[in-house]
Structure formats: structure tokens, C-alpha cells
Amino acid sequence: MLKHFTCVRFDAMEIVQLAIASGARYIVMPARYRDGFCMFHSQISDFNSVNASANRDLVGEMASVCEYNGIGLCLEYSLGHDWQHYEKSLPESDEELNQCQERTTGQLHELLTAYGPLAAIRFEGIESFRE
């Protein structure tokens, strides 16, 4: 998948200008897909857009353009089936659960500290981790 992900038509400025022209106050962008693929430069996982053929931090591009134009950026983070790390929809062992929680916490820290002000983060996927 990484070699095929080029996103040559992604243009953050064009998306933001269209949103502003339509009267939108914010943009929702996926930061992490259900398969674990990140649209940002994650130090936690190599499965991201920077390591793909695209070689781009798409969240970073969108965050910069949104901040410059004064429009909010909402990121969607999927807690879904992280097929890169386990095959089931939920970690089955306590060790897998701890690894999943550490990965999620680490990536959320990356998103919240590296991309300027965010309007919101929306979680998609698994209802909650086991307690």
C-alpha cells in the first residue's frame, strides 16, 4: 500500500478555500484510518503518509493552511481494526491491549502537540478499550 499511496491531487489550500467559500467554520480530516495508516508523520508507526510514496505530512499541510486562514481543523482518529498490529477488532491479550493503548496515547500526543490549535478530535471505531 505504501508504494501506491501518492495523493498527488491533495491540495490543502484548495480544500480550505472551498470550505471558506461555502461558509464552513471547520474542516474534518482523517488523521488515522481504521487499518492504522496515519496521514501524519508519526514517530510511533512507520505506516504513514511520510513513509509512503507521497512523502508528505498531510495533516501538517492542512493544519498550517487552516491556521493561516483562521478555519478550524477537526481530526478524525480511528480506533478501528488496526490490521497492522493484530487481526481481530480488539486486542486479545493484556499485552496487546497495553501496546494498543500506548500506541494510541503516543499518536494522540503527537497530534495534539505538533499541529497547532485543533478545533476537535473525533474518535471513530471501537467504542472503548477494555477496562
N, CA, C and O of each residue as an XYZ file, in Angstrom:
524
protein
N       0.819     -1.199      0.000
C       0.000      0.000      0.000
C       0.861      1.260      0.000
O       0.535      2.225     -0.692
N       1.944      1.266      0.758
C       2.752      2.478      0.879
C       3.278      2.960     -0.461
O       3.332      4.165     -0.708
N       3.668      2.033     -1.331
C       4.225      2.466     -2.616
C       3.152      3.006     -3.547
O       3.471      3.728     -4.492
N       1.881      2.673     -3.302
C       0.797      3.134     -4.169
C       0.124      4.418     -3.673
O      -0.649      5.041     -4.401
N       0.423      4.804     -2.442
C      -0.223      5.996     -1.874
C       0.592      7.230     -2.251
O       1.638      7.499     -1.660
N       0.100      7.978     -3.243
C       0.833      9.150     -3.731
C       0.129     10.463     -3.408
O       0.797     11.480     -3.225
N      -1.154     10.468     -3.335
C      -2.008     11.646     -3.075
C      -1.570     12.881     -3.868
O      -1.484     13.981     -3.322
N      -1.302     12.690     -5.124
C      -0.825     13.789     -5.961
C      -1.854     14.898     -6.127
O      -1.493     16.030     -6.451
N      -3.117     14.595     -5.913
C      -4.166     15.608     -6.110
C      -4.579     16.299     -4.812
O      -5.484     17.132     -4.821
N      -3.937     15.969     -3.712
C      -4.270     16.604     -2.435
C      -3.711     18.020     -2.427
O      -2.511     18.227     -2.605
N      -4.598     18.995     -2.219
C      -4.203     20.400     -2.191
C      -4.918     21.064     -1.008
O      -6.090     21.428     -1.107
N      -4.213     21.214      0.089
C      -4.815     21.765      1.304
C      -5.392     23.164      1.070
O      -6.474     23.474      1.568
N      -4.695     23.997      0.330
C      -5.185     25.354      0.086
C      -6.509     25.335     -0.682
O      -7.426     26.094     -0.369
N      -6.598     24.479     -1.670
C      -7.836     24.387     -2.453
C      -9.000     23.910     -1.582
O     -10.115     24.417     -1.702
N      -8.742     22.946     -0.715
C      -9.787     22.433      0.172
C     -10.242     23.515      1.139
O     -11.442     23.689      1.350
N      -9.309     24.238      1.723
C      -9.647     25.286      2.686
C     -10.393     26.429      1.997
O     -11.368     26.941      2.546
N      -9.963     26.830      0.830
C     -10.659     27.905      0.106
C     -12.094     27.512     -0.232
O     -13.005     28.333     -0.132
N     -12.294     26.261     -0.630
C     -13.643     25.778     -0.916
C     -14.494     25.785      0.348
O     -15.658     26.182      0.313
N     -13.916     25.348      1.461
C     -14.647     25.333      2.732
C     -15.041     26.752      3.151
O     -16.176     26.986      3.566
N     -14.123     27.674      3.045
C     -14.408     29.065      3.413
C     -15.486     29.645      2.504
O     -16.408     30.307      2.980
N     -15.376     29.403      1.213
C     -16.359     29.911      0.252
C     -17.757     29.353      0.514
O     -18.755     30.010      0.218
N     -17.828     28.154      1.064
C     -19.129     27.540      1.343
C     -19.672     27.941      2.715
O     -20.784     27.556      3.077
N     -18.898     28.708      3.476
C     -19.348     29.177      4.780
C     -18.992     28.251      5.933
O     -19.448     28.456      7.058
N     -18.187     27.242      5.664
C     -17.799     26.307      6.732
C     -16.901     27.005      7.748
O     -16.133     27.903      7.403
N     -17.005     26.584      8.990
C     -16.161     27.137     10.046
C     -15.038     26.197     10.439
O     -14.117     26.578     11.160
N     -15.123     24.960      9.955
C     -14.085     23.989     10.251
C     -14.051     22.908      9.166
O     -14.981     22.761      8.374
N     -12.956     22.167      9.160
C     -12.750     21.057      8.224
C     -12.488     19.810      9.055
O     -11.765     19.861     10.050
N     -13.072     18.698      8.646
C     -12.802     17.410      9.286
C     -11.891     16.616      8.359
O     -12.185     16.437      7.177
N     -10.784     16.145      8.917
C      -9.810     15.395      8.129
C      -9.411     14.132      8.879
O      -9.139     14.185     10.078
N      -9.374     13.003      8.191
C      -8.890     11.791      8.866
C      -7.398     11.889      9.146
O      -6.610     12.210      8.257
N      -7.019     11.611     10.382
C      -5.601     11.600     10.746
C      -5.073     10.170     10.761
O      -3.906      9.924     10.459
N      -5.947      9.230     11.116
C      -5.559      7.820     11.174
C      -6.749      6.983     10.746
O      -7.849      7.124     11.281
N      -6.519      6.118      9.785
C      -7.565      5.247      9.272
C      -7.673      3.978     10.098
O      -6.793      3.673     10.904
N      -8.743      3.248      9.896
C      -9.013      2.046     10.682
C      -7.974      0.960     10.510
O      -7.852      0.091     11.374
N      -7.222      0.980      9.424
C      -6.171     -0.030      9.256
C      -4.867      0.387      9.924
O      -3.873     -0.336      9.855
N      -4.866      1.562     10.577
C      -3.684      2.047     11.272
C      -2.840      3.014     10.463
O      -1.844      3.532     10.967
N      -3.225      3.271      9.194
C      -2.453      4.180      8.341
C      -2.649      5.619      8.800
O      -3.780      6.086      8.931
N      -1.552      6.314      9.041
C      -1.583      7.694      9.530
C      -1.316      8.673      8.399
O      -0.453      8.445      7.551
N      -2.057      9.749      8.397
C      -1.885     10.810      7.403
C      -0.945     11.887      7.928
O      -0.929     13.010      7.422
N      -0.171     11.542      8.936
C       0.780     12.471      9.539
C       2.081     11.732      9.806
O       2.139     10.506      9.719
N       3.116     12.479     10.129
C       4.419     11.887     10.393
C       4.464     11.381     11.817
O       4.802     12.121     12.741
N       4.124     10.121     11.990
C       4.110      9.522     13.313
C       5.460      8.888     13.619
O       6.005      8.139     12.809
N       5.989      9.195     14.791
C       7.197      8.544     15.264
C       6.866      7.171     15.855
O       7.753      6.341     16.051
N       5.590      6.944     16.132
C       5.134      5.711     16.758
C       4.995      4.582     15.737
O       5.237      3.417     16.054
N       4.607      4.932     14.516
C       4.345      3.925     13.483
C       4.937      4.375     12.151
O       4.808      5.535     11.760
N       5.586      3.442     11.464
C       6.120      3.732     10.134
C       5.037      3.697      9.060
O       5.284      4.089      7.919
N       3.855      3.236      9.411
C       2.743      3.096      8.468
C       2.048      4.445      8.327
O       0.958      4.650      8.861
N       2.693      5.370      7.599
C       2.164      6.727      7.482
C       2.479      7.338      6.127
O       3.269      6.797      5.353
N       1.854      8.462      5.854
C       1.949      9.116      4.545
C       3.350      9.632      4.229
O       3.701      9.777      3.059
N       4.140      9.905      5.236
C       5.508     10.382      5.003
C       6.386      9.240      4.503
O       7.274      9.454      3.677
N       6.147      8.045      4.992
C       6.914      6.881      4.556
C       6.348      6.243      3.290
O       6.944      5.312      2.748
N       5.212      6.730      2.819
C       4.610      6.245      1.574
C       5.248      6.980      0.396
O       6.077      7.872      0.579
N       4.853      6.595     -0.801
C       5.351      7.278     -1.992
C       5.010      8.763     -1.983
O       5.704      9.570     -2.601
N       3.937      9.120     -1.279
C       3.545     10.527     -1.182
C       4.651     11.358     -0.530
O       4.917     12.482     -0.955
N       5.294     10.808      0.498
C       6.345     11.503      1.236
C       5.884     12.881      1.721
O       6.606     13.873      1.614
N       4.656     12.910      2.257
C       4.054     14.165      2.700
C       3.340     13.975      4.027
O       2.743     12.928      4.278
N       3.404     14.987      4.868
C       2.650     15.032      6.110
C       1.371     15.800      5.806
O       1.350     17.029      5.882
N       0.317     15.091      5.465
C      -0.920     15.725      5.012
C      -1.643     16.472      6.125
O      -2.227     17.529      5.888
N      -1.605     15.933      7.330
C      -2.198     16.645      8.469
C      -1.430     17.943      8.703
O      -2.035     18.984      8.959
N      -0.115     17.887      8.619
C       0.701     19.090      8.798
C       0.382     20.159      7.763
O       0.280     21.340      8.094
N       0.226     19.746      6.513
C      -0.115     20.701      5.457
C      -1.472     21.336      5.737
O      -1.628     22.553      5.642
N      -2.455     20.503      6.084
C      -3.799     21.023      6.333
C      -3.820     21.904      7.574
O      -4.490     22.937      7.581
N      -3.102     21.518      8.619
C      -3.065     22.310      9.848
C      -2.488     23.697      9.587
O      -3.009     24.692     10.091
N      -1.425     23.766      8.808
C      -0.802     25.066      8.503
C      -1.743     25.970      7.720
O      -1.875     27.156      8.022
N      -2.386     25.407      6.726
C      -3.284     26.208      5.880
C      -4.525     26.630      6.668
O      -4.991     27.761      6.527
N      -5.062     25.735      7.491
C      -6.222     26.089      8.309
C      -5.885     27.200      9.295
O      -6.640     28.162      9.435
N      -4.757     27.069      9.973
C      -4.367     28.087     10.950
C      -4.156     29.442     10.261
O      -4.600     30.471     10.770
N      -3.496     29.443      9.134
C      -3.234     30.682      8.394
C      -4.531     31.367      7.977
O      -4.629     32.594      8.003
N      -5.527     30.569      7.593
C      -6.792     31.118      7.108
C      -7.856     31.263      8.185
O      -8.968     31.705      7.900
N      -7.529     30.894      9.421
C      -8.457     31.084     10.531
C      -9.660     30.156     10.511
O     -10.736     30.530     10.979
N      -9.495     28.961      9.981
C     -10.592     27.986      9.974
C     -10.171     26.806     10.844
O      -9.007     26.405     10.847
N     -11.123     26.261     11.574
C     -10.813     25.173     12.496
C     -10.486     23.864     11.789
O     -10.990     23.583     10.701
N      -9.644     23.082     12.421
C      -9.304     21.759     11.910
C      -9.720     20.716     12.946
O      -9.266     20.737     14.090
N     -10.584     19.815     12.523
C     -11.015     18.690     13.344
C     -10.389     17.432     12.760
O     -10.516     17.171     11.563
N      -9.725     16.664     13.583
C      -9.091     15.440     13.111
C      -9.900     14.228     13.541
O     -10.414     14.168     14.658
N     -10.001     13.278     12.647
C     -10.676     12.017     12.950
C      -9.608     10.954     13.167
O      -8.728     10.766     12.327
N      -9.689     10.268     14.284
C      -8.714      9.250     14.655
C      -9.468      7.939     14.840
O     -10.315      7.830     15.727
N      -9.167      6.955     14.018
C      -9.869      5.684     14.085
C      -9.214      4.749     15.098
O      -8.005      4.519     15.071
N     -10.033      4.227     15.975
C      -9.606      3.205     16.920
C      -9.957      1.830     16.376
O      -9.939      0.840     17.107
N     -10.273      1.776     15.106
C     -10.779      0.566     14.462
C      -9.800     -0.575     14.392
O      -8.863     -0.660     15.186
N     -10.015     -1.423     13.467
C      -9.245     -2.649     13.293
C      -7.832     -2.314     12.836
O      -7.582     -2.131     11.644
N      -6.926     -2.238     13.775
C      -5.531     -1.911     13.462
C      -4.868     -3.152     12.885
O      -4.128     -3.852     13.577
N      -5.139     -3.418     11.612
C      -4.714     -4.657     10.971
C      -3.206     -4.792     10.906
O      -2.697     -5.894     10.703
N      -2.500     -3.726     11.069
C      -1.045     -3.806     11.037
C      -0.523     -4.527     12.282
O       0.529     -5.165     12.229
N      -1.243     -4.432     13.391
C      -0.729     -4.960     14.651
C      -1.459     -6.199     15.161
O      -0.857     -7.018     15.855
N      -2.723     -6.353     14.839
C      -3.448     -7.553     15.247
C      -4.615     -7.754     14.298
O      -5.122     -6.796     13.714
N      -5.035     -8.992     14.147
C      -6.031     -9.324     13.137
C      -7.464     -9.147     13.615
O      -8.355     -8.916     12.799
N      -7.700     -9.245     14.875
C      -9.056     -9.096     15.410
C      -9.365     -7.619     15.600
O      -8.473     -6.774     15.534
N     -10.640     -7.315     15.838
C     -11.023     -5.921     16.006
C     -10.561     -5.357     17.349
O     -10.413     -4.143     17.493
N     -10.336     -6.214     18.313
C      -9.829     -5.787     19.617
C      -8.595     -6.598     19.969
O      -8.496     -7.764     19.590
N      -7.666     -6.010     20.679
C      -6.534     -6.796     21.177
C      -7.067     -7.936     22.055
O      -8.013     -7.752     22.821
N      -6.456     -9.095     21.934
C      -6.969    -10.247     22.678
C      -6.281    -10.463     24.013
O      -6.898    -10.988     24.940
N      -5.036    -10.077     24.134
C      -4.320    -10.281     25.394
C      -4.094     -8.945     26.083
O      -4.204     -7.886     25.466
N      -3.781     -9.008     27.356
C      -3.481     -7.781     28.091
C      -2.259     -7.080     27.501
O      -2.211     -5.851     27.454
N      -1.281     -7.850     27.057
C      -0.078     -7.266     26.448
C      -0.429     -6.511     25.164
O       0.053     -5.399     24.947
N      -1.275     -7.118     24.307
C      -1.715     -6.439     23.080
C      -2.506     -5.179     23.409
O      -2.346     -4.149     22.754
N      -3.356     -5.263     24.423
C      -4.152     -4.105     24.839
C      -3.243     -2.975     25.313
O      -3.450     -1.820     24.942
N      -2.240     -3.295     26.128
C      -1.305     -2.277     26.605
C      -0.541     -1.640     25.456
O      -0.348     -0.425     25.442
N      -0.100     -2.451     24.484
C       0.602     -1.920     23.311
C      -0.313     -1.008     22.507
O       0.108      0.051     22.041
N      -1.559     -1.420     22.346
C      -2.536     -0.616     21.610
C      -2.779      0.722     22.312
O      -2.825      1.766     21.662
N      -2.934      0.690     23.620
C      -3.169      1.914     24.382
C      -1.951      2.838     24.320
O      -2.102      4.053     24.192
N      -0.756      2.275     24.410
C       0.465      3.090     24.312
C       0.584      3.727     22.930
O       0.939      4.900     22.817
N       0.290      2.964     21.884
C       0.350      3.483     20.517
C      -0.666      4.615     20.327
O      -0.355      5.662     19.758
N      -1.877      4.379     20.814
C      -2.928      5.394     20.685
C      -2.578      6.652     21.473
O      -2.690      7.762     20.952
N      -2.162      6.487     22.704
C      -1.788      7.634     23.537
C      -0.628      8.407     22.912
O      -0.638      9.637     22.882
N       0.368      7.680     22.416
C       1.512      8.327     21.786
C       1.130      9.104     20.536
O       1.594     10.225     20.333
N       0.285      8.510     19.698
C      -0.113      9.209     18.479
C      -1.008     10.407     18.780
O      -0.907     11.438     18.115
N      -1.869     10.281     19.762
C      -2.685     11.440     20.141
C      -1.813     12.559     20.698
O      -2.073     13.732     20.432
N      -0.799     12.220     21.452
C       0.140     13.225     21.948
C       0.818     13.924     20.772
O       0.963     15.147     20.769
N       1.232     13.142     19.773
C       1.848     13.734     18.570
C       0.896     14.724     17.906
O       1.291     15.839     17.568
N      -0.349     14.318     17.721
C      -1.321     15.185     17.043
C      -1.616     16.447     17.848
O      -1.736     17.535     17.284
N      -1.732     16.302     19.153
C      -2.102     17.442     19.998
C      -0.952     18.415     20.236
O      -1.189     19.564     20.610
N       0.268     17.986     20.032
C       1.398     18.871     20.319
C       2.135     19.365     19.077
O       2.880     20.341     19.160
N       1.949     18.726     17.949
C       2.754     19.076     16.772
C       2.004     19.856     15.706
O       2.622     20.320     14.748
N       0.702     20.013     15.839
C      -0.062     20.573     14.719
C      -0.859     21.823     15.070
O      -1.886     22.102     14.451
N      -0.396     22.564     16.048
C      -1.053     23.826     16.367
C      -2.415     23.604     16.993
O      -2.733     22.498     17.430
N      -3.209     24.642     17.035
C      -4.525     24.510     17.664
C      -5.452     23.642     16.812
O      -5.557     23.829     15.600
N      -6.118     22.698     17.461
C      -7.110     21.867     16.789
C      -8.480     22.217     17.337
O      -8.634     22.479     18.529
N      -9.471     22.219     16.464
C     -10.840     22.511     16.900
C     -11.438     21.325     17.648
O     -12.224     21.499     18.579
N     -11.056     20.108     17.226
C     -11.600     18.907     17.864
C     -10.856     17.680     17.355
O     -10.174     17.715     16.330
N     -11.011     16.603     18.103
C     -10.591     15.279     17.644
C     -11.805     14.379     17.787
O     -12.418     14.303     18.852
N     -12.141     13.706     16.710
C     -13.277     12.785     16.695
C     -12.732     11.364     16.642
O     -11.892     11.041     15.801
N     -13.218     10.517     17.548
C     -12.797      9.121     17.562
C     -13.823      8.294     16.810
O     -15.030      8.466     16.980
N     -13.329      7.406     15.985
C     -14.171      6.534     15.182
C     -13.754      5.107     15.466
O     -12.568      4.831     15.648
N     -14.711      4.198     15.505
C     -14.349      2.799     15.631
C     -14.767      2.185     16.934
O     -15.909      2.343     17.366
N     -13.854      1.485     17.565
C     -14.136      0.739     18.782
C     -14.735      1.664     19.839
O     -14.238      2.766     20.070
N     -15.798      1.203     20.468
C     -16.500      2.025     21.447
C     -15.589      2.459     22.591
O     -15.586      3.631     22.966
N     -14.844      1.561     23.129
C     -13.899      1.897     24.184
C     -12.955      0.712     24.375
O     -13.267     -0.409     23.971
N     -11.830      0.957     24.978
C     -10.910     -0.114     25.301
C     -11.437     -0.870     26.518
O     -12.176     -0.322     27.336
N     -11.041     -2.141     26.621
C     -11.428     -2.918     27.795
C     -10.850     -2.271     29.041
O      -9.787     -1.651     28.997
N     -11.544     -2.417     30.126
C     -11.046     -1.863     31.387
C     -10.365     -2.934     32.189
O      -9.877     -2.666     33.287
